[in-house]
């Protein structure tokens, strides 16, 4: 996709940033270990679910995460699934409902 | 009628059961899960349930649809509580109804087993000494949610 010259000229930094990052929701033990319920992860050309997990695990506290699953837009996602700006991504530590 | 909900108010199992009334159904199954006073040898004072609510509702809905399609059950009601619960309170209730008992029983079992394996809900146990801990069913030597899932999924 090409970005129109005039839209690029407008210095809407926040919007630009939003296009290049995805916010990742953290729950339960994941939120506790990383000290946050939401983090921004930068998006590269072909960021996948496993890239997101790798990024989260590299953050302080992330090394103590147990095995997690990643959800994209309210469904569990496979490791190779691409992640795009605007997706709702979440780190799902072992669930314990019931 | 297939309905799933995450609720903050106490669950009323008899009201849920009553709402499943269907003269064509000779079998109406009610399952309730309650907060146990001991877990893994520690005395539990209460439990806090947290959910990724949007996804939990979606996943519960998918589970109910799967169980309904598989067992031909047209009445399936699921309520899961979130928030702080005391020992003995109901954390989950499932009602399944069918003209005959086996599909109703199996649908109920499928829903609770899949719920435990897939729905993004977490619980943090509060212990008598004031400490609290997230429960991880995949850790420790306890029987995880394998038995039903492993034997039933392949059938």
PDB file of C-alpha atoms in Angstrom:
ATOM      1  CA  UNK A   1       0.000   0.000   0.000  1.00  0.00           C
ATOM      2  CA  UNK A   2       1.331   3.441  -0.884  1.00  0.00           C
ATOM      3  CA  UNK A   3       0.797   6.288   1.500  1.00  0.00           C
ATOM      4  CA  UNK A   4      -0.480   9.450  -0.128  1.00  0.00           C
ATOM      5  CA  UNK A   5       2.027  12.262   0.040  1.00  0.00           C
ATOM      6  CA  UNK A   6      -0.261  14.705   1.783  1.00  0.00           C
ATOM      7  CA  UNK A   7      -1.269  12.288   4.509  1.00  0.00           C
ATOM      8  CA  UNK A   8       2.379  11.549   5.162  1.00  0.00           C
ATOM      9  CA  UNK A   9       3.120  15.265   5.427  1.00  0.00           C
ATOM     10  CA  UNK A  10       0.677  15.637   8.295  1.00  0.00           C
ATOM     11  CA  UNK A  11       2.573  15.079  11.511  1.00  0.00           C
ATOM     12  CA  UNK A  12       0.000  12.900  13.218  1.00  0.00           C
ATOM     13  CA  UNK A  13       2.540  11.118  15.258  1.00  0.00           C
ATOM     14  CA  UNK A  14       0.147   9.233  17.467  1.00  0.00           C
ATOM     15  CA  UNK A  15      -1.672   7.820  14.460  1.00  0.00           C
ATOM     16  CA  UNK A  16       1.552   6.838  12.784  1.00  0.00           C
ATOM     17  CA  UNK A  17       2.657   5.084  15.939  1.00  0.00           C
ATOM     18  CA  UNK A  18      -0.625   3.239  16.112  1.00  0.00           C
ATOM     19  CA  UNK A  19      -0.083   1.938  12.623  1.00  0.00           C
ATOM     20  CA  UNK A  20       3.292   0.490  13.554  1.00  0.00           C
ATOM     21  CA  UNK A  21       2.496  -1.078  16.895  1.00  0.00           C
ATOM     22  CA  UNK A  22      -0.054  -3.451  18.238  1.00  0.00           C
ATOM     23  CA  UNK A  23      -1.248  -3.403  21.812  1.00  0.00           C
ATOM     24  CA  UNK A  24      -1.073  -6.688  23.584  1.00  0.00           C
ATOM     25  CA  UNK A  25      -3.352  -7.463  26.516  1.00  0.00           C
ATOM     26  CA  UNK A  26      -1.888  -9.367  29.439  1.00  0.00           C
ATOM     27  CA  UNK A  27      -3.987 -11.286  31.919  1.00  0.00           C
ATOM     28  CA  UNK A  28      -3.668 -12.912  35.324  1.00  0.00           C
ATOM     29  CA  UNK A  29      -0.172 -14.297  35.949  1.00  0.00           C
ATOM     30  CA  UNK A  30       1.154 -12.679  32.760  1.00  0.00           C
ATOM     31  CA  UNK A  31      -0.003  -9.241  33.939  1.00  0.00           C
ATOM     32  CA  UNK A  32       1.448  -9.873  37.374  1.00  0.00           C
ATOM     33  CA  UNK A  33       4.864 -11.003  36.092  1.00  0.00           C
ATOM     34  CA  UNK A  34       5.217  -8.149  33.618  1.00  0.00           C
ATOM     35  CA  UNK A  35       3.696  -5.535  35.919  1.00  0.00           C
ATOM     36  CA  UNK A  36       1.238  -4.314  33.302  1.00  0.00           C
ATOM     37  CA  UNK A  37      -2.080  -5.250  31.717  1.00  0.00           C
ATOM     38  CA  UNK A  38      -1.243  -3.839  28.308  1.00  0.00           C
ATOM     39  CA  UNK A  39       1.952  -3.324  26.356  1.00  0.00           C
ATOM     40  CA  UNK A  40       2.728  -1.944  22.907  1.00  0.00           C
ATOM     41  CA  UNK A  41       4.692  -4.200  20.592  1.00  0.00           C
ATOM     42  CA  UNK A  42       6.301  -2.795  17.425  1.00  0.00           C
ATOM     43  CA  UNK A  43       5.130  -4.335  14.152  1.00  0.00           C
ATOM     44  CA  UNK A  44       7.628  -5.235  11.446  1.00  0.00           C
ATOM     45  CA  UNK A  45       6.811  -6.184   7.872  1.00  0.00           C
ATOM     46  CA  UNK A  46       5.656  -9.680   8.694  1.00  0.00           C
ATOM     47  CA  UNK A  47       5.104  -9.907  12.416  1.00  0.00           C
ATOM     48  CA  UNK A  48       3.593 -13.183  13.528  1.00  0.00           C
ATOM     49  CA  UNK A  49       2.082 -14.504  16.715  1.00  0.00           C
ATOM     50  CA  UNK A  50       5.367 -16.168  17.660  1.00  0.00           C
ATOM     51  CA  UNK A  51       7.198 -12.837  17.228  1.00  0.00           C
ATOM     52  CA  UNK A  52       4.759 -11.285  19.685  1.00  0.00           C
ATOM     53  CA  UNK A  53       5.373 -14.064  22.196  1.00  0.00           C
ATOM     54  CA  UNK A  54       9.134 -13.733  21.788  1.00  0.00           C
ATOM     55  CA  UNK A  55       8.907  -9.976  22.387  1.00  0.00           C
ATOM     56  CA  UNK A  56       6.827 -10.461  25.542  1.00  0.00           C
ATOM     57  CA  UNK A  57       9.157 -13.117  26.914  1.00  0.00           C
ATOM     58  CA  UNK A  58      12.156 -10.801  26.420  1.00  0.00           C
ATOM     59  CA  UNK A  59      10.629  -8.094  28.631  1.00  0.00           C
ATOM     60  CA  UNK A  60      11.540  -7.909  32.334  1.00  0.00           C
ATOM     61  CA  UNK A  61       9.501 -10.610  34.092  1.00  0.00           C
ATOM     62  CA  UNK A  62       8.661 -12.302  30.806  1.00  0.00           C
ATOM     63  CA  UNK A  63      11.302 -14.964  31.312  1.00  0.00           C
ATOM     64  CA  UNK A  64       9.180 -16.372  34.157  1.00  0.00           C
ATOM     65  CA  UNK A  65       6.073 -16.828  32.029  1.00  0.00           C
ATOM     66  CA  UNK A  66       4.749 -20.385  31.914  1.00  0.00           C
ATOM     67  CA  UNK A  67       3.563 -21.853  28.625  1.00  0.00           C
ATOM     68  CA  UNK A  68       1.066 -19.388  27.135  1.00  0.00           C
ATOM     69  CA  UNK A  69      -1.297 -19.238  24.195  1.00  0.00           C
ATOM     70  CA  UNK A  70      -1.795 -16.112  22.117  1.00  0.00           C
ATOM     71  CA  UNK A  71      -5.216 -14.953  21.005  1.00  0.00           C
ATOM     72  CA  UNK A  72      -5.881 -12.657  18.065  1.00  0.00           C
ATOM     73  CA  UNK A  73      -9.282 -10.999  17.845  1.00  0.00           C
ATOM     74  CA  UNK A  74     -10.801 -13.282  20.501  1.00  0.00           C
ATOM     75  CA  UNK A  75      -9.636 -16.598  19.006  1.00  0.00           C
ATOM     76  CA  UNK A  76      -6.580 -18.703  19.791  1.00  0.00           C
ATOM     77  CA  UNK A  77      -3.987 -18.205  17.073  1.00  0.00           C
ATOM     78  CA  UNK A  78      -1.329 -20.430  15.520  1.00  0.00           C
ATOM     79  CA  UNK A  79       2.337 -19.440  15.823  1.00  0.00           C
ATOM     80  CA  UNK A  80       2.663 -18.466  12.144  1.00  0.00           C
ATOM     81  CA  UNK A  81      -0.468 -16.312  12.028  1.00  0.00           C
ATOM     82  CA  UNK A  82       0.360 -12.735  10.971  1.00  0.00           C
ATOM     83  CA  UNK A  83      -0.481  -9.870  13.310  1.00  0.00           C
ATOM     84  CA  UNK A  84      -1.615  -6.547  11.885  1.00  0.00           C
ATOM     85  CA  UNK A  85      -2.160  -3.083  13.301  1.00  0.00           C
ATOM     86  CA  UNK A  86      -5.606  -2.886  14.842  1.00  0.00           C
ATOM     87  CA  UNK A  87      -5.696  -6.547  15.853  1.00  0.00           C
ATOM     88  CA  UNK A  88      -6.616  -7.313  19.455  1.00  0.00           C
ATOM     89  CA  UNK A  89      -3.791  -9.523  20.682  1.00  0.00           C
ATOM     90  CA  UNK A  90      -3.757 -11.162  24.110  1.00  0.00           C
ATOM     91  CA  UNK A  91      -1.398 -13.343  26.109  1.00  0.00           C
ATOM     92  CA  UNK A  92      -3.359 -16.203  27.665  1.00  0.00           C
ATOM     93  CA  UNK A  93      -1.584 -17.958  30.538  1.00  0.00           C
ATOM     94  CA  UNK A  94      -2.923 -21.378  31.624  1.00  0.00           C
ATOM     95  CA  UNK A  95      -6.665 -20.988  32.143  1.00  0.00           C
ATOM     96  CA  UNK A  96      -8.444 -22.103  35.298  1.00  0.00           C
ATOM     97  CA  UNK A  97     -12.162 -21.523  34.874  1.00  0.00           C
ATOM     98  CA  UNK A  98     -14.864 -23.787  36.206  1.00  0.00           C
TER      99      UNK A  98
ATOM    100  CA  UNK B   1     -32.022 -22.015  23.242  1.00  0.00           C
ATOM    101  CA  UNK B   2     -28.288 -21.655  23.619  1.00  0.00           C
ATOM    102  CA  UNK B   3     -27.151 -18.986  26.036  1.00  0.00           C
ATOM    103  CA  UNK B   4     -23.830 -18.268  27.683  1.00  0.00           C
ATOM    104  CA  UNK B   5     -22.961 -15.482  30.083  1.00  0.00           C
ATOM    105  CA  UNK B   6     -20.298 -14.207  32.417  1.00  0.00           C
ATOM    106  CA  UNK B   7     -21.988 -12.774  35.474  1.00  0.00           C
ATOM    107  CA  UNK B   8     -20.924 -10.665  38.451  1.00  0.00           C
ATOM    108  CA  UNK B   9     -23.994 -11.510  40.554  1.00  0.00           C
ATOM    109  CA  UNK B  10     -24.436 -14.791  42.418  1.00  0.00           C
ATOM    110  CA  UNK B  11     -25.540 -17.642  40.153  1.00  0.00           C
ATOM    111  CA  UNK B  12     -28.990 -19.055  40.898  1.00  0.00           C
ATOM    112  CA  UNK B  13     -28.892 -22.670  39.661  1.00  0.00           C
ATOM    113  CA  UNK B  14     -32.599 -23.323  40.218  1.00  0.00           C
ATOM    114  CA  UNK B  15     -33.566 -20.256  38.220  1.00  0.00           C
ATOM    115  CA  UNK B  16     -31.298 -21.427  35.401  1.00  0.00           C
ATOM    116  CA  UNK B  17     -32.829 -24.895  35.595  1.00  0.00           C
ATOM    117  CA  UNK B  18     -36.345 -23.466  35.539  1.00  0.00           C
ATOM    118  CA  UNK B  19     -35.573 -21.353  32.487  1.00  0.00           C
ATOM    119  CA  UNK B  20     -34.692 -24.530  30.572  1.00  0.00           C
ATOM    120  CA  UNK B  21     -38.203 -25.972  30.896  1.00  0.00           C
ATOM    121  CA  UNK B  22     -39.178 -27.676  27.644  1.00  0.00           C
ATOM    122  CA  UNK B  23     -41.982 -30.241  27.511  1.00  0.00           C
ATOM    123  CA  UNK B  24     -40.181 -32.154  24.738  1.00  0.00           C
ATOM    124  CA  UNK B  25     -37.188 -32.792  26.992  1.00  0.00           C
ATOM    125  CA  UNK B  26     -37.326 -35.780  29.279  1.00  0.00           C
ATOM    126  CA  UNK B  27     -33.836 -35.120  30.595  1.00  0.00           C
ATOM    127  CA  UNK B  28     -32.632 -31.860  32.062  1.00  0.00           C
ATOM    128  CA  UNK B  29     -29.115 -31.941  33.486  1.00  0.00           C
ATOM    129  CA  UNK B  30     -27.757 -29.337  35.867  1.00  0.00           C
ATOM    130  CA  UNK B  31     -24.072 -29.117  36.745  1.00  0.00           C
ATOM    131  CA  UNK B  32     -22.724 -26.635  39.261  1.00  0.00           C
ATOM    132  CA  UNK B  33     -19.120 -25.985  40.169  1.00  0.00           C
ATOM    133  CA  UNK B  34     -18.515 -24.506  43.604  1.00  0.00           C
ATOM    134  CA  UNK B  35     -15.553 -23.050  45.435  1.00  0.00           C
ATOM    135  CA  UNK B  36     -13.794 -25.823  47.348  1.00  0.00           C
ATOM    136  CA  UNK B  37     -12.387 -25.146  50.790  1.00  0.00           C
ATOM    137  CA  UNK B  38      -9.138 -26.977  50.082  1.00  0.00           C
ATOM    138  CA  UNK B  39      -6.986 -27.108  47.011  1.00  0.00           C
ATOM    139  CA  UNK B  40      -3.653 -28.907  46.706  1.00  0.00           C
ATOM    140  CA  UNK B  41      -3.587 -29.298  50.467  1.00  0.00           C
ATOM    141  CA  UNK B  42      -4.025 -25.611  51.321  1.00  0.00           C
ATOM    142  CA  UNK B  43      -7.043 -24.130  53.056  1.00  0.00           C
ATOM    143  CA  UNK B  44      -8.768 -21.686  50.738  1.00  0.00           C
ATOM    144  CA  UNK B  45     -10.597 -18.666  52.142  1.00  0.00           C
ATOM    145  CA  UNK B  46     -11.992 -17.503  48.813  1.00  0.00           C
ATOM    146  CA  UNK B  47     -11.387 -17.252  45.101  1.00  0.00           C
ATOM    147  CA  UNK B  48     -11.168 -14.365  42.726  1.00  0.00           C
ATOM    148  CA  UNK B  49     -12.207 -15.164  39.145  1.00  0.00           C
ATOM    149  CA  UNK B  50     -10.952 -12.908  36.383  1.00  0.00           C
ATOM    150  CA  UNK B  51     -11.818 -13.213  32.718  1.00  0.00           C
ATOM    151  CA  UNK B  52     -10.806 -11.808  29.370  1.00  0.00           C
ATOM    152  CA  UNK B  53     -14.465 -11.116  29.070  1.00  0.00           C
ATOM    153  CA  UNK B  54     -14.958 -10.491  25.370  1.00  0.00           C
ATOM    154  CA  UNK B  55     -13.031 -13.600  24.394  1.00  0.00           C
ATOM    155  CA  UNK B  56     -14.396 -15.744  27.228  1.00  0.00           C
ATOM    156  CA  UNK B  57     -17.948 -15.064  26.098  1.00  0.00           C
ATOM    157  CA  UNK B  58     -17.010 -15.802  22.472  1.00  0.00           C
ATOM    158  CA  UNK B  59     -15.186 -19.020  23.363  1.00  0.00           C
ATOM    159  CA  UNK B  60     -18.015 -20.191  25.622  1.00  0.00           C
ATOM    160  CA  UNK B  61     -20.438 -19.545  22.792  1.00  0.00           C
ATOM    161  CA  UNK B  62     -18.319 -21.618  20.398  1.00  0.00           C
ATOM    162  CA  UNK B  63     -18.109 -24.445  22.951  1.00  0.00           C
ATOM    163  CA  UNK B  64     -21.866 -24.434  23.453  1.00  0.00           C
ATOM    164  CA  UNK B  65     -22.445 -24.512  19.689  1.00  0.00           C
ATOM    165  CA  UNK B  66     -20.026 -27.409  19.273  1.00  0.00           C
ATOM    166  CA  UNK B  67     -21.662 -29.430  22.061  1.00  0.00           C
ATOM    167  CA  UNK B  68     -25.104 -28.645  20.740  1.00  0.00           C
ATOM    168  CA  UNK B  69     -24.197 -29.687  17.196  1.00  0.00           C
ATOM    169  CA  UNK B  70     -22.470 -32.839  18.330  1.00  0.00           C
ATOM    170  CA  UNK B  71     -25.095 -34.144  20.726  1.00  0.00           C
ATOM    171  CA  UNK B  72     -28.238 -32.669  19.187  1.00  0.00           C
ATOM    172  CA  UNK B  73     -28.992 -30.700  22.315  1.00  0.00           C
ATOM    173  CA  UNK B  74     -31.032 -27.592  21.615  1.00  0.00           C
ATOM    174  CA  UNK B  75     -31.148 -26.267  25.186  1.00  0.00           C
ATOM    175  CA  UNK B  76     -27.782 -25.381  26.626  1.00  0.00           C
ATOM    176  CA  UNK B  77     -27.326 -22.668  29.219  1.00  0.00           C
ATOM    177  CA  UNK B  78     -24.002 -21.700  30.741  1.00  0.00           C
ATOM    178  CA  UNK B  79     -23.242 -19.088  33.390  1.00  0.00           C
ATOM    179  CA  UNK B  80     -19.785 -18.406  34.785  1.00  0.00           C
ATOM    180  CA  UNK B  81     -19.215 -16.038  37.644  1.00  0.00           C
ATOM    181  CA  UNK B  82     -16.420 -13.467  37.804  1.00  0.00           C
ATOM    182  CA  UNK B  83     -15.248 -11.482  40.844  1.00  0.00           C
ATOM    183  CA  UNK B  84     -14.599 -12.563  44.411  1.00  0.00           C
ATOM    184  CA  UNK B  85     -16.344 -15.698  45.663  1.00  0.00           C
ATOM    185  CA  UNK B  86     -16.474 -17.285  49.087  1.00  0.00           C
ATOM    186  CA  UNK B  87     -16.086 -21.006  49.780  1.00  0.00           C
ATOM    187  CA  UNK B  88     -19.258 -22.838  48.766  1.00  0.00           C
ATOM    188  CA  UNK B  89     -20.442 -20.255  46.251  1.00  0.00           C
ATOM    189  CA  UNK B  90     -21.326 -21.383  42.743  1.00  0.00           C
ATOM    190  CA  UNK B  91     -18.699 -20.413  40.168  1.00  0.00           C
ATOM    191  CA  UNK B  92     -20.250 -22.102  37.141  1.00  0.00           C
ATOM    192  CA  UNK B  93     -23.619 -23.607  36.217  1.00  0.00           C
ATOM    193  CA  UNK B  94     -24.519 -25.573  33.099  1.00  0.00           C
ATOM    194  CA  UNK B  95     -27.957 -26.781  32.060  1.00  0.00           C
ATOM    195  CA  UNK B  96     -28.413 -29.160  29.140  1.00  0.00           C
ATOM    196  CA  UNK B  97     -31.770 -30.549  28.056  1.00  0.00           C
ATOM    197  CA  UNK B  98     -32.682 -33.239  25.550  1.00  0.00           C
ATOM    198  CA  UNK B  99     -35.549 -35.671  25.059  1.00  0.00           C
ATOM    199  CA  UNK B 100     -33.191 -38.410  26.364  1.00  0.00           C
ATOM    200  CA  UNK B 101     -30.551 -38.507  29.082  1.00  0.00           C
ATOM    201  CA  UNK B 102     -27.375 -39.543  27.294  1.00  0.00           C
ATOM    202  CA  UNK B 103     -27.093 -36.602  24.905  1.00  0.00           C
ATOM    203  CA  UNK B 104     -27.915 -34.200  27.747  1.00  0.00           C
ATOM    204  CA  UNK B 105     -25.273 -35.737  30.047  1.00  0.00           C
ATOM    205  CA  UNK B 106     -22.628 -35.818  27.328  1.00  0.00           C
ATOM    206  CA  UNK B 107     -23.288 -32.281  26.183  1.00  0.00           C
ATOM    207  CA  UNK B 108     -22.963 -31.071  29.770  1.00  0.00           C
ATOM    208  CA  UNK B 109     -19.688 -32.944  30.232  1.00  0.00           C
ATOM    209  CA  UNK B 110     -18.268 -31.665  26.959  1.00  0.00           C
ATOM    210  CA  UNK B 111     -19.085 -28.083  27.934  1.00  0.00           C
ATOM    211  CA  UNK B 112     -17.433 -28.230  31.360  1.00  0.00           C
ATOM    212  CA  UNK B 113     -14.310 -30.007  30.091  1.00  0.00           C
ATOM    213  CA  UNK B 114     -13.846 -27.665  27.139  1.00  0.00           C
ATOM    214  CA  UNK B 115     -14.550 -24.670  29.375  1.00  0.00           C
ATOM    215  CA  UNK B 116     -11.755 -25.726  31.719  1.00  0.00           C
ATOM    216  CA  UNK B 117      -9.357 -26.225  28.823  1.00  0.00           C
ATOM    217  CA  UNK B 118     -10.132 -23.237  26.590  1.00  0.00           C
ATOM    218  CA  UNK B 119     -12.054 -20.384  28.137  1.00  0.00           C
ATOM    219  CA  UNK B 120      -9.830 -17.476  29.214  1.00  0.00           C
ATOM    220  CA  UNK B 121     -10.868 -17.342  32.846  1.00  0.00           C
ATOM    221  CA  UNK B 122      -8.361 -17.411  35.689  1.00  0.00           C
ATOM    222  CA  UNK B 123      -8.680 -17.883  39.384  1.00  0.00           C
ATOM    223  CA  UNK B 124      -6.592 -16.571  42.202  1.00  0.00           C
ATOM    224  CA  UNK B 125      -6.958 -18.395  45.463  1.00  0.00           C
ATOM    225  CA  UNK B 126      -6.901 -16.464  48.698  1.00  0.00           C
ATOM    226  CA  UNK B 127      -5.460 -18.482  51.572  1.00  0.00           C
ATOM    227  CA  UNK B 128      -6.113 -18.199  55.293  1.00  0.00           C
ATOM    228  CA  UNK B 129      -2.680 -16.685  55.864  1.00  0.00           C
ATOM    229  CA  UNK B 130      -3.594 -13.772  53.604  1.00  0.00           C
ATOM    230  CA  UNK B 131      -1.441 -14.835  50.645  1.00  0.00           C
ATOM    231  CA  UNK B 132      -2.899 -15.280  47.168  1.00  0.00           C
ATOM    232  CA  UNK B 133      -1.821 -17.211  44.099  1.00  0.00           C
ATOM    233  CA  UNK B 134      -2.949 -17.726  40.506  1.00  0.00           C
ATOM    234  CA  UNK B 135      -4.010 -21.325  39.954  1.00  0.00           C
ATOM    235  CA  UNK B 136      -2.185 -23.108  37.144  1.00  0.00           C
ATOM    236  CA  UNK B 137      -3.872 -26.450  36.416  1.00  0.00           C
ATOM    237  CA  UNK B 138      -1.060 -27.405  34.054  1.00  0.00           C
ATOM    238  CA  UNK B 139       1.405 -27.455  36.937  1.00  0.00           C
ATOM    239  CA  UNK B 140       1.766 -29.969  39.733  1.00  0.00           C
ATOM    240  CA  UNK B 141       0.912 -33.617  39.517  1.00  0.00           C
ATOM    241  CA  UNK B 142      -2.836 -33.101  39.431  1.00  0.00           C
ATOM    242  CA  UNK B 143      -4.944 -34.686  36.732  1.00  0.00           C
ATOM    243  CA  UNK B 144      -5.335 -31.964  34.149  1.00  0.00           C
ATOM    244  CA  UNK B 145      -8.309 -31.569  31.845  1.00  0.00           C
ATOM    245  CA  UNK B 146      -7.166 -34.473  29.698  1.00  0.00           C
ATOM    246  CA  UNK B 147      -9.434 -37.459  30.344  1.00  0.00           C
ATOM    247  CA  UNK B 148     -12.590 -36.308  28.618  1.00  0.00           C
ATOM    248  CA  UNK B 149     -10.935 -34.242  25.934  1.00  0.00           C
ATOM    249  CA  UNK B 150      -8.580 -37.023  24.918  1.00  0.00           C
ATOM    250  CA  UNK B 151     -11.151 -39.794  24.819  1.00  0.00           C
ATOM    251  CA  UNK B 152     -14.130 -37.868  23.450  1.00  0.00           C
ATOM    252  CA  UNK B 153     -12.574 -35.643  20.817  1.00  0.00           C
ATOM    253  CA  UNK B 154     -11.406 -38.549  18.731  1.00  0.00           C
ATOM    254  CA  UNK B 155     -14.769 -40.263  18.646  1.00  0.00           C
TER     255      UNK B 155
END
